[in-house]
PDB file of C-alpha atoms in Angstrom:
ATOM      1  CA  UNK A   1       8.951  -0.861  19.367  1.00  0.00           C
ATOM      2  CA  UNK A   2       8.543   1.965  17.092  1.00  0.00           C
ATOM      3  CA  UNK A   3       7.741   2.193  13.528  1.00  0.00           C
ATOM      4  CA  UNK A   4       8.886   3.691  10.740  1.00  0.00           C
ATOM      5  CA  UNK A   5       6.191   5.770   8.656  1.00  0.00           C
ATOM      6  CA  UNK A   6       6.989   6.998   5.088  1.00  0.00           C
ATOM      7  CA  UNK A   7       5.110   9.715   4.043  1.00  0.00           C
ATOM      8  CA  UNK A   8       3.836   9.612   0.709  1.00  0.00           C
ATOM      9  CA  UNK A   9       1.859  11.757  -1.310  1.00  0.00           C
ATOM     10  CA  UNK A  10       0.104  10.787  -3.955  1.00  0.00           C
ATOM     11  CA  UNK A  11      -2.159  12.330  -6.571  1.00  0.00           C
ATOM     12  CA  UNK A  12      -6.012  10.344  -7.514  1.00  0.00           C
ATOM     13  CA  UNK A  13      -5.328  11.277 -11.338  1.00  0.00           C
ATOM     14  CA  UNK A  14      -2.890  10.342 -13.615  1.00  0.00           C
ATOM     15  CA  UNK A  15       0.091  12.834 -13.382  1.00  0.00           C
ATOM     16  CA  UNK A  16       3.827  12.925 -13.617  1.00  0.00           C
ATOM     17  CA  UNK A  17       4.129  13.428  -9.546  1.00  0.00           C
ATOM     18  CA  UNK A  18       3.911  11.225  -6.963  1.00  0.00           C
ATOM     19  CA  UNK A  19       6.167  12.959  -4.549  1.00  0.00           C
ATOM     20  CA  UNK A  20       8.097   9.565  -3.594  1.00  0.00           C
ATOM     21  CA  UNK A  21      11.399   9.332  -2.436  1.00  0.00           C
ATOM     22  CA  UNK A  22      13.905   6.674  -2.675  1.00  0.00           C
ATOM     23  CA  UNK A  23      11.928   3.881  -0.364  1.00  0.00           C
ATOM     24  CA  UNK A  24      14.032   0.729   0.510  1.00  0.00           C
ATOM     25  CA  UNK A  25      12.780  -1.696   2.953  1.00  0.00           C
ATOM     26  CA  UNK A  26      14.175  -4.951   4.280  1.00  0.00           C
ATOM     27  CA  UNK A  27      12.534  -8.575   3.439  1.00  0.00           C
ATOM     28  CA  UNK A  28      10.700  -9.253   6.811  1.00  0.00           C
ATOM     29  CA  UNK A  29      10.758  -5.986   8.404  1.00  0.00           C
ATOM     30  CA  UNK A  30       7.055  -5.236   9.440  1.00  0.00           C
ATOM     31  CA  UNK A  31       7.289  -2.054  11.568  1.00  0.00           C
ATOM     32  CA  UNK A  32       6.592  -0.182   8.373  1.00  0.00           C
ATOM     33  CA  UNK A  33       3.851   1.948   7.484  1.00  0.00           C
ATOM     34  CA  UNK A  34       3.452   3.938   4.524  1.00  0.00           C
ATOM     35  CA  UNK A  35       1.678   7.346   5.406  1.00  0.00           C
ATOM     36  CA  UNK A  36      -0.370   8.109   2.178  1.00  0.00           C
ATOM     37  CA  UNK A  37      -1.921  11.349   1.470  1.00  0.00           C
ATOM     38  CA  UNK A  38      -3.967  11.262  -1.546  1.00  0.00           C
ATOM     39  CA  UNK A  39      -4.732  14.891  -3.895  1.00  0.00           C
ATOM     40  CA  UNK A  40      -6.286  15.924  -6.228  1.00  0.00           C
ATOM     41  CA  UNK A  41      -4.183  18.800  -8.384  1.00  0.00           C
ATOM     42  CA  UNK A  42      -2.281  18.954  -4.863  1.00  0.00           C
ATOM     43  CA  UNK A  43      -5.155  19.095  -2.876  1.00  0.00           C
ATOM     44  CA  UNK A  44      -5.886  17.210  -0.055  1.00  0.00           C
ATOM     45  CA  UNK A  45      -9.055  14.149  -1.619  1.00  0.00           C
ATOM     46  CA  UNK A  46     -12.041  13.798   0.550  1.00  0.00           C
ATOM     47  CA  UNK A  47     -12.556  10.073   1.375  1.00  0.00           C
ATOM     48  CA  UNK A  48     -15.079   9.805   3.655  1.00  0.00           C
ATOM     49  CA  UNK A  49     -17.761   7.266   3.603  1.00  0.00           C
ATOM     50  CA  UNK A  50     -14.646   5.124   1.514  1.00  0.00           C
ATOM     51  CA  UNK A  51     -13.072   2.324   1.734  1.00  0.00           C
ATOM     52  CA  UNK A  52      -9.127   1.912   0.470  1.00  0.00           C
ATOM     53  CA  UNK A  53      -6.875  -0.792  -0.122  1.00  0.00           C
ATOM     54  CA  UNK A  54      -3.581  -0.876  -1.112  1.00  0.00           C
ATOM     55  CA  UNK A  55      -2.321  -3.434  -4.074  1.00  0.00           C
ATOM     56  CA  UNK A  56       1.043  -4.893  -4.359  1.00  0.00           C
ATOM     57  CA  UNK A  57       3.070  -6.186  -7.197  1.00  0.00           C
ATOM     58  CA  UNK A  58       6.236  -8.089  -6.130  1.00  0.00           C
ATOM     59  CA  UNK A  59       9.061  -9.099  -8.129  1.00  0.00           C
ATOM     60  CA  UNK A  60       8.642 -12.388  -8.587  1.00  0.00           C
ATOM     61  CA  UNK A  61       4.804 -11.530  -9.900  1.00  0.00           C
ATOM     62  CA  UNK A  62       2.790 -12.418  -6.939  1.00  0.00           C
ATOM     63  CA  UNK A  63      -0.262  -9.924  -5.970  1.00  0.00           C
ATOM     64  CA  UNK A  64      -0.640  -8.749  -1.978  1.00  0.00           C
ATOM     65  CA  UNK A  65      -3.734  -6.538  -1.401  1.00  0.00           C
ATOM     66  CA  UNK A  66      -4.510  -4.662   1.838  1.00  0.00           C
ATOM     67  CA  UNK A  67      -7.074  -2.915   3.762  1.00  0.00           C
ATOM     68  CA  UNK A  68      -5.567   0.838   4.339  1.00  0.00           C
ATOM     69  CA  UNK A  69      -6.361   2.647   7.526  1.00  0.00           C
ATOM     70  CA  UNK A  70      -8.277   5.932   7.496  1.00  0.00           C
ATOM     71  CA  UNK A  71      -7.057   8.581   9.573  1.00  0.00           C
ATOM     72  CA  UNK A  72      -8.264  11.351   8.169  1.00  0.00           C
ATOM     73  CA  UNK A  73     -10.991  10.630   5.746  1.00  0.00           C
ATOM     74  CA  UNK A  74     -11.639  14.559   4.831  1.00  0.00           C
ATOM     75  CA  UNK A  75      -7.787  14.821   3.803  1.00  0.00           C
ATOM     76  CA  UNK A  76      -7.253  11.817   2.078  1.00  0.00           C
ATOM     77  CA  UNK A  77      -5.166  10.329   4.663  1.00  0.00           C
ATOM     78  CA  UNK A  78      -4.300   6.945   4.959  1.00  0.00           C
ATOM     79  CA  UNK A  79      -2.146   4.222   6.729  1.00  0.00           C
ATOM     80  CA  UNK A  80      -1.154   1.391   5.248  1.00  0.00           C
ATOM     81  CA  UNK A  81       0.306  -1.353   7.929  1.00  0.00           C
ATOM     82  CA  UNK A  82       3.610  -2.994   5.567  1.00  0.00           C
ATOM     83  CA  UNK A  83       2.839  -6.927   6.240  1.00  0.00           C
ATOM     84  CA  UNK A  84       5.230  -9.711   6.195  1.00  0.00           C
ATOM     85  CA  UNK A  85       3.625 -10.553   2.636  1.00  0.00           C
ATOM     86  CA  UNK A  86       4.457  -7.373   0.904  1.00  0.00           C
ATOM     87  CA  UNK A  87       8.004  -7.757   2.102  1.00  0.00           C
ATOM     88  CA  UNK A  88       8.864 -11.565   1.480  1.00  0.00           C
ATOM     89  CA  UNK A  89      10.375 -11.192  -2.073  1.00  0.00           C
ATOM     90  CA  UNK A  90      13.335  -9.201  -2.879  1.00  0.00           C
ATOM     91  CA  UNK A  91      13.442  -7.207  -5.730  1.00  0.00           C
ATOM     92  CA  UNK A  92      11.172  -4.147  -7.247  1.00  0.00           C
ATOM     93  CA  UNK A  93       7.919  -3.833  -5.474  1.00  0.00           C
ATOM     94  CA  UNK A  94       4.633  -1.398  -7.747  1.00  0.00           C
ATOM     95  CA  UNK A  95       1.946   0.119  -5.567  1.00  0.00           C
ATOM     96  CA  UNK A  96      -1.425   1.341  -5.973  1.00  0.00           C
ATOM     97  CA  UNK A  97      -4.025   3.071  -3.770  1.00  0.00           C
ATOM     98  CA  UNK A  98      -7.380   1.986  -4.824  1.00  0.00           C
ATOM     99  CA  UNK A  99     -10.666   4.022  -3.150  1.00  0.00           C
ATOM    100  CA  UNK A 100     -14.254   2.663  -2.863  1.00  0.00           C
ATOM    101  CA  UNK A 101     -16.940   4.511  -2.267  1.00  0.00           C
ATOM    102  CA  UNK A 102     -20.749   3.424  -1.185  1.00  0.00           C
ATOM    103  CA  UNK A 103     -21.439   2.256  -4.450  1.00  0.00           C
ATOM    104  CA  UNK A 104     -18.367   0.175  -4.977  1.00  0.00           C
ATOM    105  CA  UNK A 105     -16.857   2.850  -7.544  1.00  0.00           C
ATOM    106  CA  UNK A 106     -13.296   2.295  -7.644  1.00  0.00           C
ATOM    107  CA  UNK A 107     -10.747   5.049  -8.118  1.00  0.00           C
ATOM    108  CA  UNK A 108      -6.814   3.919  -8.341  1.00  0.00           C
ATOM    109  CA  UNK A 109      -3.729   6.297  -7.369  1.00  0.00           C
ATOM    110  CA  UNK A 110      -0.954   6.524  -9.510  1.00  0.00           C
ATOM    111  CA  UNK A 111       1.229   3.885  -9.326  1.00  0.00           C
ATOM    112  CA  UNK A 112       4.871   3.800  -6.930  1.00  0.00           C
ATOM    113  CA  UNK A 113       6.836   1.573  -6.682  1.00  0.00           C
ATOM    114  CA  UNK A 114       9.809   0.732  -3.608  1.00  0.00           C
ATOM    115  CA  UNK A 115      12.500  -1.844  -2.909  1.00  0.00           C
ATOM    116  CA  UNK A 116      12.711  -4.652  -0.777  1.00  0.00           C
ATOM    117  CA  UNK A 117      16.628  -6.072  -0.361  1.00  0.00           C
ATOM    118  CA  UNK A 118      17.545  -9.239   1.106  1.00  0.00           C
ATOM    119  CA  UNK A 119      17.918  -9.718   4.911  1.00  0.00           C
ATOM    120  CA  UNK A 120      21.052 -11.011   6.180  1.00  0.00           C
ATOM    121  CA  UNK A 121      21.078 -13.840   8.890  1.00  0.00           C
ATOM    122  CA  UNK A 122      17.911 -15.397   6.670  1.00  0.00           C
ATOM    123  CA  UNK A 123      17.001 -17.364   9.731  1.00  0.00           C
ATOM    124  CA  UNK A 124      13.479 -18.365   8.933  1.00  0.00           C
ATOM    125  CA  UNK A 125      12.168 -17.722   5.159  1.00  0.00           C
ATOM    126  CA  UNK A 126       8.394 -16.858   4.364  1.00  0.00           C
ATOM    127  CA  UNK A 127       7.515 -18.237   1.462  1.00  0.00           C
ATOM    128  CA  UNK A 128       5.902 -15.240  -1.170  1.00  0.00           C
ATOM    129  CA  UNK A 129       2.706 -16.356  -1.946  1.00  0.00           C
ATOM    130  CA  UNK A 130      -0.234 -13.871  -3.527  1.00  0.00           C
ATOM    131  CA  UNK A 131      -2.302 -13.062  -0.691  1.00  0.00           C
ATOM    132  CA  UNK A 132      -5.803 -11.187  -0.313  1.00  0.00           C
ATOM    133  CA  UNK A 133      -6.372  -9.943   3.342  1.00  0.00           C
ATOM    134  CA  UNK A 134      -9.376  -8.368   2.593  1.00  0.00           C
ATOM    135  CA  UNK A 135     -11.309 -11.506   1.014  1.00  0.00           C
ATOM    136  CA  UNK A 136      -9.629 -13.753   3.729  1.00  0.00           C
ATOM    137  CA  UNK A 137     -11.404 -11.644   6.439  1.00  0.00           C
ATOM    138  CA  UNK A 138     -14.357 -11.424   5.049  1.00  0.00           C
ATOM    139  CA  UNK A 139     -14.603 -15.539   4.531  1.00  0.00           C
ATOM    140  CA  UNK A 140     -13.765 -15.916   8.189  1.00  0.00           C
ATOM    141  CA  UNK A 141     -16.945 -13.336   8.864  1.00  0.00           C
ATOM    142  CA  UNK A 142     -19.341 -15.989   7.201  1.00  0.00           C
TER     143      UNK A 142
END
């Protein structure tokens, strides 16, 4: 099955652009990735030897962070795999892009934000809980 990428640009500083369009996506859908390409002044924002993660605010208040996927660390682009966790709540969904470098320095994207409407034929609900893939994984690793 193919997914659905939504490409996002986003600037590392605060600024009155992120150039976002309208983003709806559907409660449960996970064949979403957002395609995020992070500037600086409009230029592309060397990542490499960083880490990024993506944070999630849903409506009803609980927190979803995820690891982001580099795929181009010298332009500042990233994937970011939409989970069944992001998507569990409808309502108004805020975004950031946080970046780590070697030293654990943490820089944080402007924030965007994107809507996630009821499905229809609720067959089988996911309960929204806050959720931290990152820490999860690394307990597992010990």
């Amino acid at each position: 099955m193919a997914v659905v990428r939504y490409p996002i640009k986003l600037n590392v500083k605060p600024s009155s652009y992120p150039l976002i369009r309208q983003i709806t996506l559907v409660q449960g859908d996970t064949a979403n990735i957002f395609a995020i390409e992070l500037q600086e002044n409009k230029q592309p924002f060397n990542i490499e030897n960083c880490h990024v993660t993506a944070t999630f605010k849903k409506a009803d208040e609980n927190v979803v962070v995820l690891e982001g996927n580099v795929v181009d660390a010298k332009n500042g682009l990233v994937d970011i795999p939409i989970y069944s966790q992001v998507v569990a709540y409808p309502g108004k969904v805020y975004c950031t892009i946080e970046v780590y470098n070697m030293d654990s320095l943490r820089l944080t994207s402007i924030m965007f934000e994107f809507n996630v409407v009821e499905q229809l034929g609720n067959d089988e609900d996911i309960e929204s809980t806050t959720e931290y893939t990152i820490l999860q994984s690394l307990i597992n690793e010990i």
